[in-house]
Every structure is written in C-alpha cells, then in structure tokens.
Amino acid sequence: GAGVSQSPSNKVTEKGKDVELRCDPISGHTALYWYRQRLGQGLEFLIYFQGNSAPDKSGLPSDRFSAERTGESVSTLTIQRTQQEDSAVYLCATGVGIGEAKETQYFGPGTRLLVL
Amino acid sequence: GIQVEQSPPDLILQEGANSTLRCNFSDSVNNLQWFHQNPWGQLINLFYIPSGTKQNGRLSATTVATERYSLLYISSSQTTDSGVYFCAPGEGGSEKLVFGKGTKLTVNP
C-alpha cells in the first residue's frame, strides 16, 4: 500500500481481556517499530524489528506485552490481561533499513486503545 | 538513557509569523529526526538531521551535534502548521528514537 496501515483504528476492551493490534508496513520496508503514546505525552519506544527478528525489545513494559513479525510483512502487538494503564495510542512505524534512508521512520495512523 | 528537552512547550502564533523550536539532548547522537503530529494524530517525518542544516519549503532545521541541540524553523506560518512538533534523537548504539514531550503550536488565522 501507499503508507503504513494499522488496525483496528479504535479498540475498547474490558480490563483483563487480551488484545491484538496489527501493523501493515510499507512494501519493502525491513525495519518496523512499535511505540506507545499516552494522552498528551511524547512517544515511548516499545520494540524494533529488522525483518522478522527483534534485536531490541527493551521498551516492552512487562511480560504482558509481546510482538511478532512475519518475514518483512505484517506485525502484531499483543497485550495480555489488559490493565487501565495500557490505554494509549499504539503507533507503528517502518523504515527502509538501508543507508541514510534507513533512519527515516514513517508512521501509521495508530490504534487508540481504551481499557475500561 | 538520552534525555530530550523541547522548548517552548506551547507556542501561539498569528498566521504569517516565523518561529524557532528548540531541542536539547544529553548525549551525542548519530540520528535525529523532527516530526509533526497533526491535530488528528498523524505523525509526519519532517527531517532526518543528525548534523548540519536542511531546508524543505518553509521549514528548515539545524543540528549542532557538538553542542547537543537542534532547531526547527518555521517561516510564514500557516494554520495547517498547527499541531505538535517532536524532536527524536536516536539512542546511541540502537535503532530506538527517544521522543521529547513536544512543542504544541497553534497558528491562528
């Protein structure tokens, strides 16, 4: 597609339920990043994929959070046993992964998660 | 980890005015990006600028890596420039961007 897409755009869930968020990268982008943005705040890094491996998972806040990537394609971020403090916008960004262009990140529209 | 401070936190301008946004960071970097988040939440990459100066239309950016700051200049501001501007240096040795808290810009007609 033309840009990074994310689904669902909005998700309301009850505390304790599991949720799965999806990111479809720009075709050919090998690098993929997940971030979290709480209301009125900057972005917090969660995890980075290069291809389907995750060399940097340092931002995942707890073992309730996990992410997978299939090849250089779709990624899913799973939050188990959701808590109210998980409410935020979850943003996915992708990048070319080569040369100077490697560094530039292109963001999707985000998934707005509300945990009741 | 790296610390990022952006100033001012809020800025209100009349259309046509110029502005300078500042980003200070605590460690040397080999990656720094500026983003604009529009009022609907979409983040757009403005510049990849770990050092030097770049210009794109009414926007330009300068990073002085040795002094650990970056500046974003907006000239002849328009209402569509409204939103939050984030500076995000890369944490050394990783692919991770560390975002500042942003500068919220409001441009009034």
Coordinates of C-alpha atoms in Angstrom, one line a residue:
Chain A
G1 CA 0.0 0.0 0.0
A2 CA 0.9 3.7 -0.1
G3 CA 1.6 4.0 3.6
V4 CA 1.7 2.2 6.9
S5 CA -1.7 0.9 7.9
Q6 CA -2.8 -0.2 11.3
S7 CA -5.9 -2.0 12.5
P8 CA -8.2 -1.6 14.3
S9 CA -8.2 2.2 14.4
N10 CA -10.0 2.1 17.7
K11 CA -10.4 -0.7 20.3
V12 CA -12.4 -0.6 23.5
T13 CA -11.9 -3.6 25.8
E14 CA -12.5 -4.7 29.4
K15 CA -9.8 -5.0 31.9
G16 CA -8.3 -8.4 31.9
K17 CA -9.0 -9.2 28.2
D18 CA -6.3 -9.8 25.6
V19 CA -6.0 -7.5 22.6
E20 CA -4.1 -7.9 19.3
L21 CA -3.0 -4.9 17.3
R22 CA -1.9 -5.1 13.7
C23 CA 0.6 -3.2 11.6
D24 CA 1.0 -3.5 7.8
P25 CA 4.3 -1.9 6.7
I26 CA 5.1 0.0 3.5
S27 CA 6.1 -2.7 1.0
G28 CA 9.8 -3.3 1.1
H29 CA 10.4 -1.7 4.5
T30 CA 12.6 -4.1 6.5
A31 CA 12.6 -2.1 9.7
L32 CA 9.5 -1.9 11.9
Y33 CA 9.0 -0.1 15.2
W34 CA 6.2 -0.1 17.8
Y35 CA 5.6 3.0 20.0
R36 CA 3.1 3.9 22.7
Q37 CA 1.7 7.4 23.2
R38 CA -0.2 8.3 26.3
L39 CA -2.6 11.2 26.2
G40 CA -0.7 14.5 25.9
Q41 CA 2.7 12.8 26.0
G42 CA 5.5 12.0 23.7
L43 CA 6.1 8.6 22.2
E44 CA 7.6 5.7 24.1
F45 CA 9.6 3.1 22.2
L46 CA 8.4 -0.5 22.7
I47 CA 10.2 -2.8 20.2
Y48 CA 12.2 -2.8 16.9
F49 CA 12.1 -5.5 14.2
Q50 CA 14.7 -5.9 11.5
G51 CA 13.0 -8.4 9.2
N52 CA 11.3 -10.9 11.5
S53 CA 13.9 -10.7 14.3
A54 CA 13.6 -8.3 17.2
P55 CA 17.1 -7.1 18.2
D56 CA 15.6 -4.5 20.6
K57 CA 12.7 -5.3 22.9
S58 CA 13.9 -3.0 25.6
G59 CA 10.8 -0.9 25.7
L60 CA 8.2 -3.6 26.3
P61 CA 6.8 -2.5 29.7
S62 CA 6.0 -6.0 31.0
D63 CA 5.7 -9.7 30.1
R64 CA 2.1 -9.0 29.2
F65 CA 3.3 -7.3 26.0
S66 CA 4.6 -9.3 23.1
A67 CA 5.1 -8.8 19.4
E68 CA 5.7 -10.9 16.3
R69 CA 6.5 -10.2 12.7
T70 CA 6.0 -12.4 9.7
G71 CA 9.0 -12.0 7.4
E72 CA 9.2 -8.4 6.3
S73 CA 5.5 -8.1 6.4
V74 CA 2.8 -7.8 9.0
S75 CA 3.5 -7.3 12.7
T76 CA 1.1 -7.9 15.6
L77 CA 1.4 -6.4 19.1
T78 CA -0.4 -8.5 21.7
I79 CA -1.3 -7.2 25.1
Q80 CA -2.5 -9.9 27.5
R81 CA -4.7 -9.3 30.6
T82 CA -5.1 -5.6 29.7
Q83 CA -4.9 -3.0 32.5
Q84 CA -6.4 0.5 32.5
E85 CA -2.8 2.0 32.3
D86 CA -2.5 0.3 28.9
S87 CA -4.9 2.8 27.5
A88 CA -3.0 4.8 24.9
V89 CA -2.4 5.2 21.2
Y90 CA -0.2 2.4 19.8
L91 CA 1.8 3.6 16.8
C92 CA 3.7 1.6 14.3
A93 CA 6.5 3.0 12.1
T94 CA 8.5 1.4 9.3
G95 CA 11.7 2.2 7.5
V96 CA 13.7 1.2 4.5
G97 CA 16.6 -0.2 6.5
I98 CA 19.3 0.8 4.0
G99 CA 21.8 3.8 4.0
E100 CA 20.7 7.2 5.3
A101 CA 17.2 6.4 4.4
K102 CA 17.4 3.6 6.9
E103 CA 17.0 6.0 9.7
T104 CA 13.8 7.7 8.5
Q105 CA 10.7 6.4 10.1
Y106 CA 7.2 6.5 8.5
F107 CA 4.3 6.3 10.9
G108 CA 0.9 4.7 10.7
P109 CA -2.3 6.3 12.0
G110 CA -2.2 4.4 15.2
T111 CA -4.6 2.2 17.2
R112 CA -6.5 4.0 20.0
L113 CA -6.9 1.5 22.9
L114 CA -9.2 2.2 25.8
V115 CA -9.3 -0.3 28.6
L116 CA -12.4 0.0 30.8
Chain B
G1 CA 19.4 6.8 28.5
I2 CA 19.4 10.0 26.5
Q3 CA 17.4 13.0 27.8
V4 CA 15.5 15.2 25.5
E5 CA 14.1 18.7 26.3
Q6 CA 12.0 20.7 23.9
S7 CA 11.1 24.3 24.2
P8 CA 8.8 26.1 24.3
P9 CA 6.1 23.6 25.4
D10 CA 3.4 25.8 23.9
L11 CA 3.5 28.4 21.2
I12 CA 0.7 30.5 19.7
L13 CA 1.3 32.5 16.5
Q14 CA -0.6 34.6 14.1
E15 CA -0.6 33.4 10.5
G16 CA 2.4 34.7 8.7
A17 CA 4.7 34.8 11.7
N18 CA 8.0 33.0 12.0
S19 CA 9.1 30.7 14.8
T20 CA 12.0 28.7 16.2
L21 CA 11.6 25.5 18.1
R22 CA 14.5 24.1 20.1
C23 CA 15.6 20.6 21.1
N24 CA 18.3 19.9 23.6
F25 CA 19.7 16.4 24.1
S26 CA 22.0 15.0 26.6
D27 CA 24.3 12.6 24.6
S28 CA 26.0 12.5 21.3
V29 CA 23.8 11.2 18.5
N30 CA 24.1 9.8 15.0
N31 CA 20.4 10.0 14.3
L32 CA 17.9 12.8 15.0
Q33 CA 14.5 13.3 13.4
W34 CA 11.8 16.0 13.6
F35 CA 8.2 15.0 13.3
H36 CA 4.9 16.9 13.1
Q37 CA 1.8 15.4 14.7
N38 CA -1.3 17.0 13.2
P39 CA -4.5 17.5 15.3
W40 CA -5.8 14.2 14.1
G41 CA -2.8 12.4 15.5
Q42 CA -0.9 11.5 12.3
L43 CA 2.9 11.8 12.6
I44 CA 4.8 13.0 9.6
N45 CA 8.6 12.9 9.3
L46 CA 9.9 16.4 8.6
F47 CA 13.7 15.9 8.7
Y48 CA 16.4 13.4 9.3
I49 CA 19.1 15.7 10.6
P50 CA 21.8 14.3 12.9
S51 CA 24.0 17.2 11.9
G52 CA 24.1 20.2 9.6
T53 CA 21.2 22.2 8.0
K54 CA 18.4 21.1 5.7
Q55 CA 15.5 23.1 4.2
N56 CA 12.2 22.0 2.8
G57 CA 10.0 24.8 1.7
R58 CA 9.0 27.0 4.7
L59 CA 10.7 24.6 7.1
S60 CA 14.3 24.3 7.9
A61 CA 16.3 22.5 10.6
T62 CA 19.8 22.8 12.0
T63 CA 21.5 20.4 14.3
V64 CA 24.7 21.3 16.1
A65 CA 25.8 17.9 17.3
T66 CA 28.9 19.1 19.2
E67 CA 26.7 21.4 21.3
R68 CA 23.8 18.8 21.5
Y69 CA 20.9 20.9 20.2
S70 CA 18.7 21.1 17.2
L71 CA 16.5 23.9 15.9
L72 CA 13.4 23.8 13.7
Y73 CA 12.5 27.0 11.9
I74 CA 9.0 27.6 10.6
S75 CA 8.6 30.7 8.4
S76 CA 5.4 32.4 7.2
S77 CA 3.4 30.1 9.4
Q78 CA 0.0 28.8 8.2
T79 CA -2.9 27.4 10.1
T80 CA -2.1 24.0 8.7
D81 CA 1.2 24.1 10.6
S82 CA -0.8 23.7 13.9
G83 CA -0.1 20.5 15.9
V84 CA 2.7 19.1 18.0
Y85 CA 6.3 19.1 16.9
F86 CA 8.5 16.3 18.2
C87 CA 12.3 16.1 18.3
A88 CA 13.6 12.5 18.4
P89 CA 17.2 11.7 18.7
G90 CA 18.4 8.1 18.4
E91 CA 19.8 6.4 21.4
G92 CA 23.4 5.5 20.7
G93 CA 24.0 2.0 19.5
S94 CA 20.4 1.2 19.0
E95 CA 17.6 1.9 16.5
K96 CA 15.5 3.4 19.2
L97 CA 14.2 7.0 18.9
V98 CA 13.7 8.9 22.1
F99 CA 11.0 11.5 21.8
G100 CA 10.8 14.8 23.6
K101 CA 7.5 15.9 25.1
G102 CA 6.9 18.1 22.0
T103 CA 6.1 21.8 21.3
K104 CA 2.4 22.4 20.7
L105 CA 2.0 25.0 18.0
T106 CA -1.3 26.9 17.4
V107 CA -1.4 29.1 14.4
N108 CA -4.4 31.5 14.4
P109 CA -5.8 33.0 11.2

